[in-house]
């Protein structure tokens, strides 16, 4: 799973994930139409999370939303389109819950890493079903795969910038390049939480997991210990 963001740079840049365009069949939407469209999106998320992407039918979404089957096509072309829009929304929510620029300037590097990991674990708890579906659908949908890859690249780039600032301040190791270190740390945290929280591989409590991730992260960068 590669949608992890953590470290000092969390929240400094917004995810460049624009929502897919509306159906070409869609006329200008009234206030009532916006409400109906939202009902369909909410219903689709329920059905996707319950039945999975491949087993979900448009009739199931319409039934869950309490609208006629044909109403779906007023707003969306297919279940793939509505799923892509939901993924874009979830990714925006993931980023909006992250730490804003300038927060925590009095924290040590280790504390910033811990805070970022804690926030990420919280996000995965909240959105685990859709994040797991994103991972699955990315294996056969090119647009979802591109979104997944873009998140990975942008996350690693944020962390790379954090590492380089810490290197310049003399508080992170300089014998390894910042780019590969950032990529490795993204993989460590994201894959750990994927198997732990999304696949249920282990039943670690949150505090144990967060502490372990933070210590491994800080040790890998050779960050100084807290006073």
PDB file of C-alpha atoms in Angstrom:
ATOM      1  CA  UNK A   1       0.000   0.000   0.000  1.00  0.00           C
ATOM      2  CA  UNK A   2       1.573   3.278  -1.083  1.00  0.00           C
ATOM      3  CA  UNK A   3      -0.507   6.193   0.048  1.00  0.00           C
ATOM      4  CA  UNK A   4       1.419   7.011   3.159  1.00  0.00           C
ATOM      5  CA  UNK A   5       2.453  10.547   4.123  1.00  0.00           C
ATOM      6  CA  UNK A   6       4.384  11.360   7.258  1.00  0.00           C
ATOM      7  CA  UNK A   7       7.274  13.373   8.658  1.00  0.00           C
ATOM      8  CA  UNK A   8       7.936  17.084   8.903  1.00  0.00           C
ATOM      9  CA  UNK A   9       6.547  17.887   5.446  1.00  0.00           C
ATOM     10  CA  UNK A  10       3.080  16.416   5.940  1.00  0.00           C
ATOM     11  CA  UNK A  11       0.445  18.849   4.754  1.00  0.00           C
ATOM     12  CA  UNK A  12       2.739  21.282   2.929  1.00  0.00           C
ATOM     13  CA  UNK A  13       1.420  20.405  -0.503  1.00  0.00           C
ATOM     14  CA  UNK A  14      -2.014  19.261  -1.564  1.00  0.00           C
ATOM     15  CA  UNK A  15      -2.477  16.064  -3.474  1.00  0.00           C
ATOM     16  CA  UNK A  16      -2.752  16.712  -7.210  1.00  0.00           C
ATOM     17  CA  UNK A  17      -5.747  14.427  -7.547  1.00  0.00           C
ATOM     18  CA  UNK A  18      -8.498  16.224  -9.401  1.00  0.00           C
ATOM     19  CA  UNK A  19     -11.839  14.486  -9.415  1.00  0.00           C
ATOM     20  CA  UNK A  20     -12.762  12.828 -12.696  1.00  0.00           C
ATOM     21  CA  UNK A  21     -15.038  14.868 -14.892  1.00  0.00           C
ATOM     22  CA  UNK A  22     -18.770  14.435 -14.661  1.00  0.00           C
ATOM     23  CA  UNK A  23     -20.633  12.277 -17.101  1.00  0.00           C
ATOM     24  CA  UNK A  24     -20.938  13.896 -20.555  1.00  0.00           C
ATOM     25  CA  UNK A  25     -24.638  13.067 -20.383  1.00  0.00           C
ATOM     26  CA  UNK A  26     -25.029  15.233 -17.312  1.00  0.00           C
ATOM     27  CA  UNK A  27     -27.028  18.448 -17.609  1.00  0.00           C
ATOM     28  CA  UNK A  28     -26.430  21.382 -15.254  1.00  0.00           C
ATOM     29  CA  UNK A  29     -27.213  20.085 -11.771  1.00  0.00           C
ATOM     30  CA  UNK A  30     -29.822  21.700  -9.545  1.00  0.00           C
ATOM     31  CA  UNK A  31     -29.619  21.770  -5.767  1.00  0.00           C
ATOM     32  CA  UNK A  32     -31.846  18.698  -5.697  1.00  0.00           C
ATOM     33  CA  UNK A  33     -29.624  17.080  -8.299  1.00  0.00           C
ATOM     34  CA  UNK A  34     -26.550  17.694  -6.163  1.00  0.00           C
ATOM     35  CA  UNK A  35     -28.296  15.989  -3.253  1.00  0.00           C
ATOM     36  CA  UNK A  36     -29.215  13.014  -5.414  1.00  0.00           C
ATOM     37  CA  UNK A  37     -25.678  12.777  -6.758  1.00  0.00           C
ATOM     38  CA  UNK A  38     -24.337  12.834  -3.196  1.00  0.00           C
ATOM     39  CA  UNK A  39     -26.775  10.091  -2.200  1.00  0.00           C
ATOM     40  CA  UNK A  40     -25.483   7.954  -5.047  1.00  0.00           C
ATOM     41  CA  UNK A  41     -21.865   8.560  -4.045  1.00  0.00           C
ATOM     42  CA  UNK A  42     -22.573   7.704  -0.411  1.00  0.00           C
ATOM     43  CA  UNK A  43     -24.529   4.617  -1.442  1.00  0.00           C
ATOM     44  CA  UNK A  44     -21.762   3.528  -3.793  1.00  0.00           C
ATOM     45  CA  UNK A  45     -19.205   3.736  -1.013  1.00  0.00           C
ATOM     46  CA  UNK A  46     -21.376   1.556   1.222  1.00  0.00           C
ATOM     47  CA  UNK A  47     -21.866  -1.050  -1.496  1.00  0.00           C
ATOM     48  CA  UNK A  48     -18.244  -1.045  -2.663  1.00  0.00           C
ATOM     49  CA  UNK A  49     -17.009  -1.501   0.897  1.00  0.00           C
ATOM     50  CA  UNK A  50     -19.545  -4.249   1.538  1.00  0.00           C
ATOM     51  CA  UNK A  51     -19.344  -6.203  -1.726  1.00  0.00           C
ATOM     52  CA  UNK A  52     -16.046  -5.173  -3.296  1.00  0.00           C
ATOM     53  CA  UNK A  53     -15.592  -3.485  -6.648  1.00  0.00           C
ATOM     54  CA  UNK A  54     -16.030  -6.486  -8.939  1.00  0.00           C
ATOM     55  CA  UNK A  55     -19.190  -7.753  -7.243  1.00  0.00           C
ATOM     56  CA  UNK A  56     -20.901  -4.361  -7.080  1.00  0.00           C
ATOM     57  CA  UNK A  57     -23.679  -3.717  -9.584  1.00  0.00           C
ATOM     58  CA  UNK A  58     -25.187  -0.370 -10.524  1.00  0.00           C
ATOM     59  CA  UNK A  59     -28.578  -1.740  -9.497  1.00  0.00           C
ATOM     60  CA  UNK A  60     -27.168  -2.338  -5.997  1.00  0.00           C
ATOM     61  CA  UNK A  61     -25.970   1.266  -5.775  1.00  0.00           C
ATOM     62  CA  UNK A  62     -29.308   2.643  -6.984  1.00  0.00           C
ATOM     63  CA  UNK A  63     -31.186   0.452  -4.533  1.00  0.00           C
ATOM     64  CA  UNK A  64     -28.978   1.547  -1.633  1.00  0.00           C
ATOM     65  CA  UNK A  65     -29.509   5.194  -2.610  1.00  0.00           C
ATOM     66  CA  UNK A  66     -33.271   4.715  -2.895  1.00  0.00           C
ATOM     67  CA  UNK A  67     -33.457   5.947  -6.491  1.00  0.00           C
ATOM     68  CA  UNK A  68     -34.555   4.428  -9.782  1.00  0.00           C
ATOM     69  CA  UNK A  69     -31.942   2.430 -11.661  1.00  0.00           C
ATOM     70  CA  UNK A  70     -31.886   4.893 -14.553  1.00  0.00           C
ATOM     71  CA  UNK A  71     -31.220   7.818 -12.229  1.00  0.00           C
ATOM     72  CA  UNK A  72     -27.655   6.598 -11.811  1.00  0.00           C
ATOM     73  CA  UNK A  73     -26.887   7.371 -15.456  1.00  0.00           C
ATOM     74  CA  UNK A  74     -28.036  10.954 -15.072  1.00  0.00           C
ATOM     75  CA  UNK A  75     -24.927  11.557 -12.973  1.00  0.00           C
ATOM     76  CA  UNK A  76     -22.411   8.828 -13.801  1.00  0.00           C
ATOM     77  CA  UNK A  77     -21.460   6.741 -16.820  1.00  0.00           C
ATOM     78  CA  UNK A  78     -20.418   3.602 -14.979  1.00  0.00           C
ATOM     79  CA  UNK A  79     -19.483   2.088 -11.657  1.00  0.00           C
ATOM     80  CA  UNK A  80     -15.847   2.679 -12.610  1.00  0.00           C
ATOM     81  CA  UNK A  81     -16.453   6.414 -12.906  1.00  0.00           C
ATOM     82  CA  UNK A  82     -18.237   6.674  -9.563  1.00  0.00           C
ATOM     83  CA  UNK A  83     -15.508   4.607  -7.912  1.00  0.00           C
ATOM     84  CA  UNK A  84     -12.808   6.899  -9.293  1.00  0.00           C
ATOM     85  CA  UNK A  85     -14.632   9.924  -7.920  1.00  0.00           C
ATOM     86  CA  UNK A  86     -14.941   8.271  -4.505  1.00  0.00           C
ATOM     87  CA  UNK A  87     -11.236   7.455  -4.478  1.00  0.00           C
ATOM     88  CA  UNK A  88     -10.399  11.075  -5.321  1.00  0.00           C
ATOM     89  CA  UNK A  89     -12.636  12.240  -2.470  1.00  0.00           C
ATOM     90  CA  UNK A  90     -11.072   9.849   0.013  1.00  0.00           C
ATOM     91  CA  UNK A  91      -7.580  10.931  -0.982  1.00  0.00           C
ATOM     92  CA  UNK A  92      -8.557  14.564  -0.467  1.00  0.00           C
ATOM     93  CA  UNK A  93      -9.910  13.686   2.986  1.00  0.00           C
ATOM     94  CA  UNK A  94      -6.697  11.836   3.770  1.00  0.00           C
ATOM     95  CA  UNK A  95      -4.641  14.899   2.915  1.00  0.00           C
ATOM     96  CA  UNK A  96      -6.995  17.325   4.644  1.00  0.00           C
ATOM     97  CA  UNK A  97      -6.524  15.468   7.928  1.00  0.00           C
ATOM     98  CA  UNK A  98      -2.765  15.830   7.789  1.00  0.00           C
ATOM     99  CA  UNK A  99      -0.720  18.385   9.696  1.00  0.00           C
ATOM    100  CA  UNK A 100      -0.803  21.940   8.363  1.00  0.00           C
ATOM    101  CA  UNK A 101       2.323  23.943   7.526  1.00  0.00           C
ATOM    102  CA  UNK A 102       4.013  25.543  10.495  1.00  0.00           C
ATOM    103  CA  UNK A 103       2.364  23.337  13.095  1.00  0.00           C
ATOM    104  CA  UNK A 104       4.652  21.893  15.726  1.00  0.00           C
ATOM    105  CA  UNK A 105       7.701  24.043  15.088  1.00  0.00           C
ATOM    106  CA  UNK A 106       8.698  23.434  18.713  1.00  0.00           C
ATOM    107  CA  UNK A 107       8.730  19.647  18.242  1.00  0.00           C
ATOM    108  CA  UNK A 108      11.914  17.640  17.856  1.00  0.00           C
ATOM    109  CA  UNK A 109      12.444  15.654  14.627  1.00  0.00           C
ATOM    110  CA  UNK A 110      11.529  12.410  16.410  1.00  0.00           C
ATOM    111  CA  UNK A 111       8.353  14.002  17.766  1.00  0.00           C
ATOM    112  CA  UNK A 112       7.428  15.174  14.276  1.00  0.00           C
ATOM    113  CA  UNK A 113       7.936  11.672  12.920  1.00  0.00           C
ATOM    114  CA  UNK A 114       5.835  10.225  15.753  1.00  0.00           C
ATOM    115  CA  UNK A 115       3.078  12.750  15.142  1.00  0.00           C
ATOM    116  CA  UNK A 116       3.016  11.979  11.424  1.00  0.00           C
ATOM    117  CA  UNK A 117       2.869   8.226  12.028  1.00  0.00           C
ATOM    118  CA  UNK A 118       0.114   8.645  14.599  1.00  0.00           C
ATOM    119  CA  UNK A 119      -1.944  10.722  12.189  1.00  0.00           C
ATOM    120  CA  UNK A 120      -1.436   8.189   9.411  1.00  0.00           C
ATOM    121  CA  UNK A 121      -2.604   5.305  11.605  1.00  0.00           C
ATOM    122  CA  UNK A 122      -5.710   7.325  12.458  1.00  0.00           C
ATOM    123  CA  UNK A 123      -6.398   7.969   8.766  1.00  0.00           C
ATOM    124  CA  UNK A 124      -6.053   4.291   7.872  1.00  0.00           C
ATOM    125  CA  UNK A 125      -8.436   3.332  10.672  1.00  0.00           C
ATOM    126  CA  UNK A 126     -10.998   5.806   9.301  1.00  0.00           C
ATOM    127  CA  UNK A 127     -10.663   4.941   5.606  1.00  0.00           C
ATOM    128  CA  UNK A 128      -9.282   1.412   5.626  1.00  0.00           C
ATOM    129  CA  UNK A 129     -12.023  -0.091   3.444  1.00  0.00           C
ATOM    130  CA  UNK A 130     -11.682   2.400   0.597  1.00  0.00           C
ATOM    131  CA  UNK A 131      -7.893   2.424   0.825  1.00  0.00           C
ATOM    132  CA  UNK A 132      -7.872  -1.349   0.553  1.00  0.00           C
ATOM    133  CA  UNK A 133     -10.218  -1.186  -2.445  1.00  0.00           C
ATOM    134  CA  UNK A 134      -7.969   1.404  -4.062  1.00  0.00           C
ATOM    135  CA  UNK A 135      -5.078  -1.025  -3.766  1.00  0.00           C
ATOM    136  CA  UNK A 136      -7.101  -3.844  -5.316  1.00  0.00           C
ATOM    137  CA  UNK A 137      -8.615  -1.870  -8.188  1.00  0.00           C
ATOM    138  CA  UNK A 138      -5.240  -0.318  -9.042  1.00  0.00           C
ATOM    139  CA  UNK A 139      -4.167  -3.736 -10.302  1.00  0.00           C
ATOM    140  CA  UNK A 140      -6.569  -3.542 -13.268  1.00  0.00           C
ATOM    141  CA  UNK A 141      -7.662   0.100 -13.659  1.00  0.00           C
ATOM    142  CA  UNK A 142      -5.045   2.350 -15.238  1.00  0.00           C
ATOM    143  CA  UNK A 143      -6.476   5.606 -13.864  1.00  0.00           C
ATOM    144  CA  UNK A 144      -6.617   4.312 -10.298  1.00  0.00           C
ATOM    145  CA  UNK A 145      -3.109   2.900 -10.702  1.00  0.00           C
ATOM    146  CA  UNK A 146      -1.877   6.305 -11.898  1.00  0.00           C
ATOM    147  CA  UNK A 147      -3.507   7.961  -8.886  1.00  0.00           C
ATOM    148  CA  UNK A 148      -1.923   5.422  -6.544  1.00  0.00           C
ATOM    149  CA  UNK A 149       1.491   5.936  -8.100  1.00  0.00           C
ATOM    150  CA  UNK A 150       1.148   9.730  -7.992  1.00  0.00           C
ATOM    151  CA  UNK A 151       0.353   9.631  -4.284  1.00  0.00           C
ATOM    152  CA  UNK A 152       3.385   7.439  -3.696  1.00  0.00           C
ATOM    153  CA  UNK A 153       5.696   9.775  -5.615  1.00  0.00           C
ATOM    154  CA  UNK A 154       4.384  12.924  -3.946  1.00  0.00           C
ATOM    155  CA  UNK A 155       4.588  11.352  -0.493  1.00  0.00           C
ATOM    156  CA  UNK A 156       8.192  10.301  -1.021  1.00  0.00           C
ATOM    157  CA  UNK A 157       9.054  13.750  -2.354  1.00  0.00           C
ATOM    158  CA  UNK A 158       7.716  15.436   0.779  1.00  0.00           C
ATOM    159  CA  UNK A 159       9.728  13.143   2.989  1.00  0.00           C
ATOM    160  CA  UNK A 160      12.834  13.637   0.854  1.00  0.00           C
ATOM    161  CA  UNK A 161      12.601  17.391   1.437  1.00  0.00           C
ATOM    162  CA  UNK A 162      12.270  16.824   5.185  1.00  0.00           C
ATOM    163  CA  UNK A 163      15.309  14.563   5.210  1.00  0.00           C
ATOM    164  CA  UNK A 164      17.359  17.093   3.270  1.00  0.00           C
ATOM    165  CA  UNK A 165      16.454  19.878   5.707  1.00  0.00           C
ATOM    166  CA  UNK A 166      17.466  17.660   8.601  1.00  0.00           C
ATOM    167  CA  UNK A 167      20.697  16.782   6.804  1.00  0.00           C
ATOM    168  CA  UNK A 168      21.454  20.471   6.298  1.00  0.00           C
ATOM    169  CA  UNK A 169      20.899  21.042  10.009  1.00  0.00           C
ATOM    170  CA  UNK A 170      23.260  18.192  10.852  1.00  0.00           C
ATOM    171  CA  UNK A 171      20.607  16.058  12.556  1.00  0.00           C
ATOM    172  CA  UNK A 172      20.128  13.298   9.938  1.00  0.00           C
ATOM    173  CA  UNK A 173      22.676  10.975   8.388  1.00  0.00           C
ATOM    174  CA  UNK A 174      24.347  12.159   5.199  1.00  0.00           C
ATOM    175  CA  UNK A 175      26.066   8.970   4.064  1.00  0.00           C
ATOM    176  CA  UNK A 176      22.927   7.856   2.196  1.00  0.00           C
ATOM    177  CA  UNK A 177      20.970   9.756  -0.455  1.00  0.00           C
ATOM    178  CA  UNK A 178      17.714  11.384   0.628  1.00  0.00           C
ATOM    179  CA  UNK A 179      15.619  10.022  -2.267  1.00  0.00           C
ATOM    180  CA  UNK A 180      16.132   6.301  -1.691  1.00  0.00           C
ATOM    181  CA  UNK A 181      15.812   6.798   2.067  1.00  0.00           C
ATOM    182  CA  UNK A 182      12.472   8.570   1.591  1.00  0.00           C
ATOM    183  CA  UNK A 183      11.183   5.820  -0.684  1.00  0.00           C
ATOM    184  CA  UNK A 184      12.237   3.102   1.736  1.00  0.00           C
ATOM    185  CA  UNK A 185      10.587   4.853   4.688  1.00  0.00           C
ATOM    186  CA  UNK A 186       7.338   5.343   2.753  1.00  0.00           C
ATOM    187  CA  UNK A 187       7.339   1.644   1.924  1.00  0.00           C
ATOM    188  CA  UNK A 188       8.055   0.615   5.499  1.00  0.00           C
ATOM    189  CA  UNK A 189       5.215   2.572   7.056  1.00  0.00           C
ATOM    190  CA  UNK A 190       2.622   2.130   4.306  1.00  0.00           C
ATOM    191  CA  UNK A 191       3.137  -1.603   3.854  1.00  0.00           C
ATOM    192  CA  UNK A 192       3.210  -2.191   7.595  1.00  0.00           C
ATOM    193  CA  UNK A 193      -0.145  -0.449   8.041  1.00  0.00           C
ATOM    194  CA  UNK A 194      -1.565  -2.174   4.959  1.00  0.00           C
ATOM    195  CA  UNK A 195      -0.931  -5.668   6.301  1.00  0.00           C
ATOM    196  CA  UNK A 196      -1.689  -4.706   9.897  1.00  0.00           C
ATOM    197  CA  UNK A 197      -4.874  -2.648   9.527  1.00  0.00           C
ATOM    198  CA  UNK A 198      -6.293  -3.463   6.092  1.00  0.00           C
ATOM    199  CA  UNK A 199      -5.557  -7.167   5.836  1.00  0.00           C
ATOM    200  CA  UNK A 200      -5.697  -7.883   9.574  1.00  0.00           C
ATOM    201  CA  UNK A 201      -2.384  -9.730   9.614  1.00  0.00           C
ATOM    202  CA  UNK A 202      -1.712  -8.836  13.262  1.00  0.00           C
ATOM    203  CA  UNK A 203      -3.564  -7.360  16.218  1.00  0.00           C
ATOM    204  CA  UNK A 204      -0.958  -4.888  17.453  1.00  0.00           C
ATOM    205  CA  UNK A 205      -2.319  -2.088  19.584  1.00  0.00           C
ATOM    206  CA  UNK A 206      -1.914   1.391  18.106  1.00  0.00           C
ATOM    207  CA  UNK A 207       0.633   2.634  20.625  1.00  0.00           C
ATOM    208  CA  UNK A 208       2.952  -0.328  20.116  1.00  0.00           C
ATOM    209  CA  UNK A 209       2.760   0.008  16.347  1.00  0.00           C
ATOM    210  CA  UNK A 210       3.291   3.776  16.342  1.00  0.00           C
ATOM    211  CA  UNK A 211       6.234   3.557  18.726  1.00  0.00           C
ATOM    212  CA  UNK A 212       7.846   0.796  16.665  1.00  0.00           C
ATOM    213  CA  UNK A 213       7.418   2.652  13.375  1.00  0.00           C
ATOM    214  CA  UNK A 214       8.739   5.866  14.875  1.00  0.00           C
ATOM    215  CA  UNK A 215      11.819   4.257  16.404  1.00  0.00           C
ATOM    216  CA  UNK A 216      12.682   2.402  13.200  1.00  0.00           C
ATOM    217  CA  UNK A 217      12.127   5.562  11.138  1.00  0.00           C
ATOM    218  CA  UNK A 218      14.246   7.724  13.440  1.00  0.00           C
ATOM    219  CA  UNK A 219      16.960   5.094  13.746  1.00  0.00           C
ATOM    220  CA  UNK A 220      17.182   4.716   9.973  1.00  0.00           C
ATOM    221  CA  UNK A 221      17.832   8.453   9.666  1.00  0.00           C
ATOM    222  CA  UNK A 222      20.064   8.461  12.765  1.00  0.00           C
ATOM    223  CA  UNK A 223      18.008  11.268  14.278  1.00  0.00           C
ATOM    224  CA  UNK A 224      19.136  12.394  17.733  1.00  0.00           C
ATOM    225  CA  UNK A 225      17.223  11.132  20.745  1.00  0.00           C
ATOM    226  CA  UNK A 226      14.841  13.420  22.585  1.00  0.00           C
ATOM    227  CA  UNK A 227      16.195  15.121  25.717  1.00  0.00           C
TER     228      UNK A 227
END
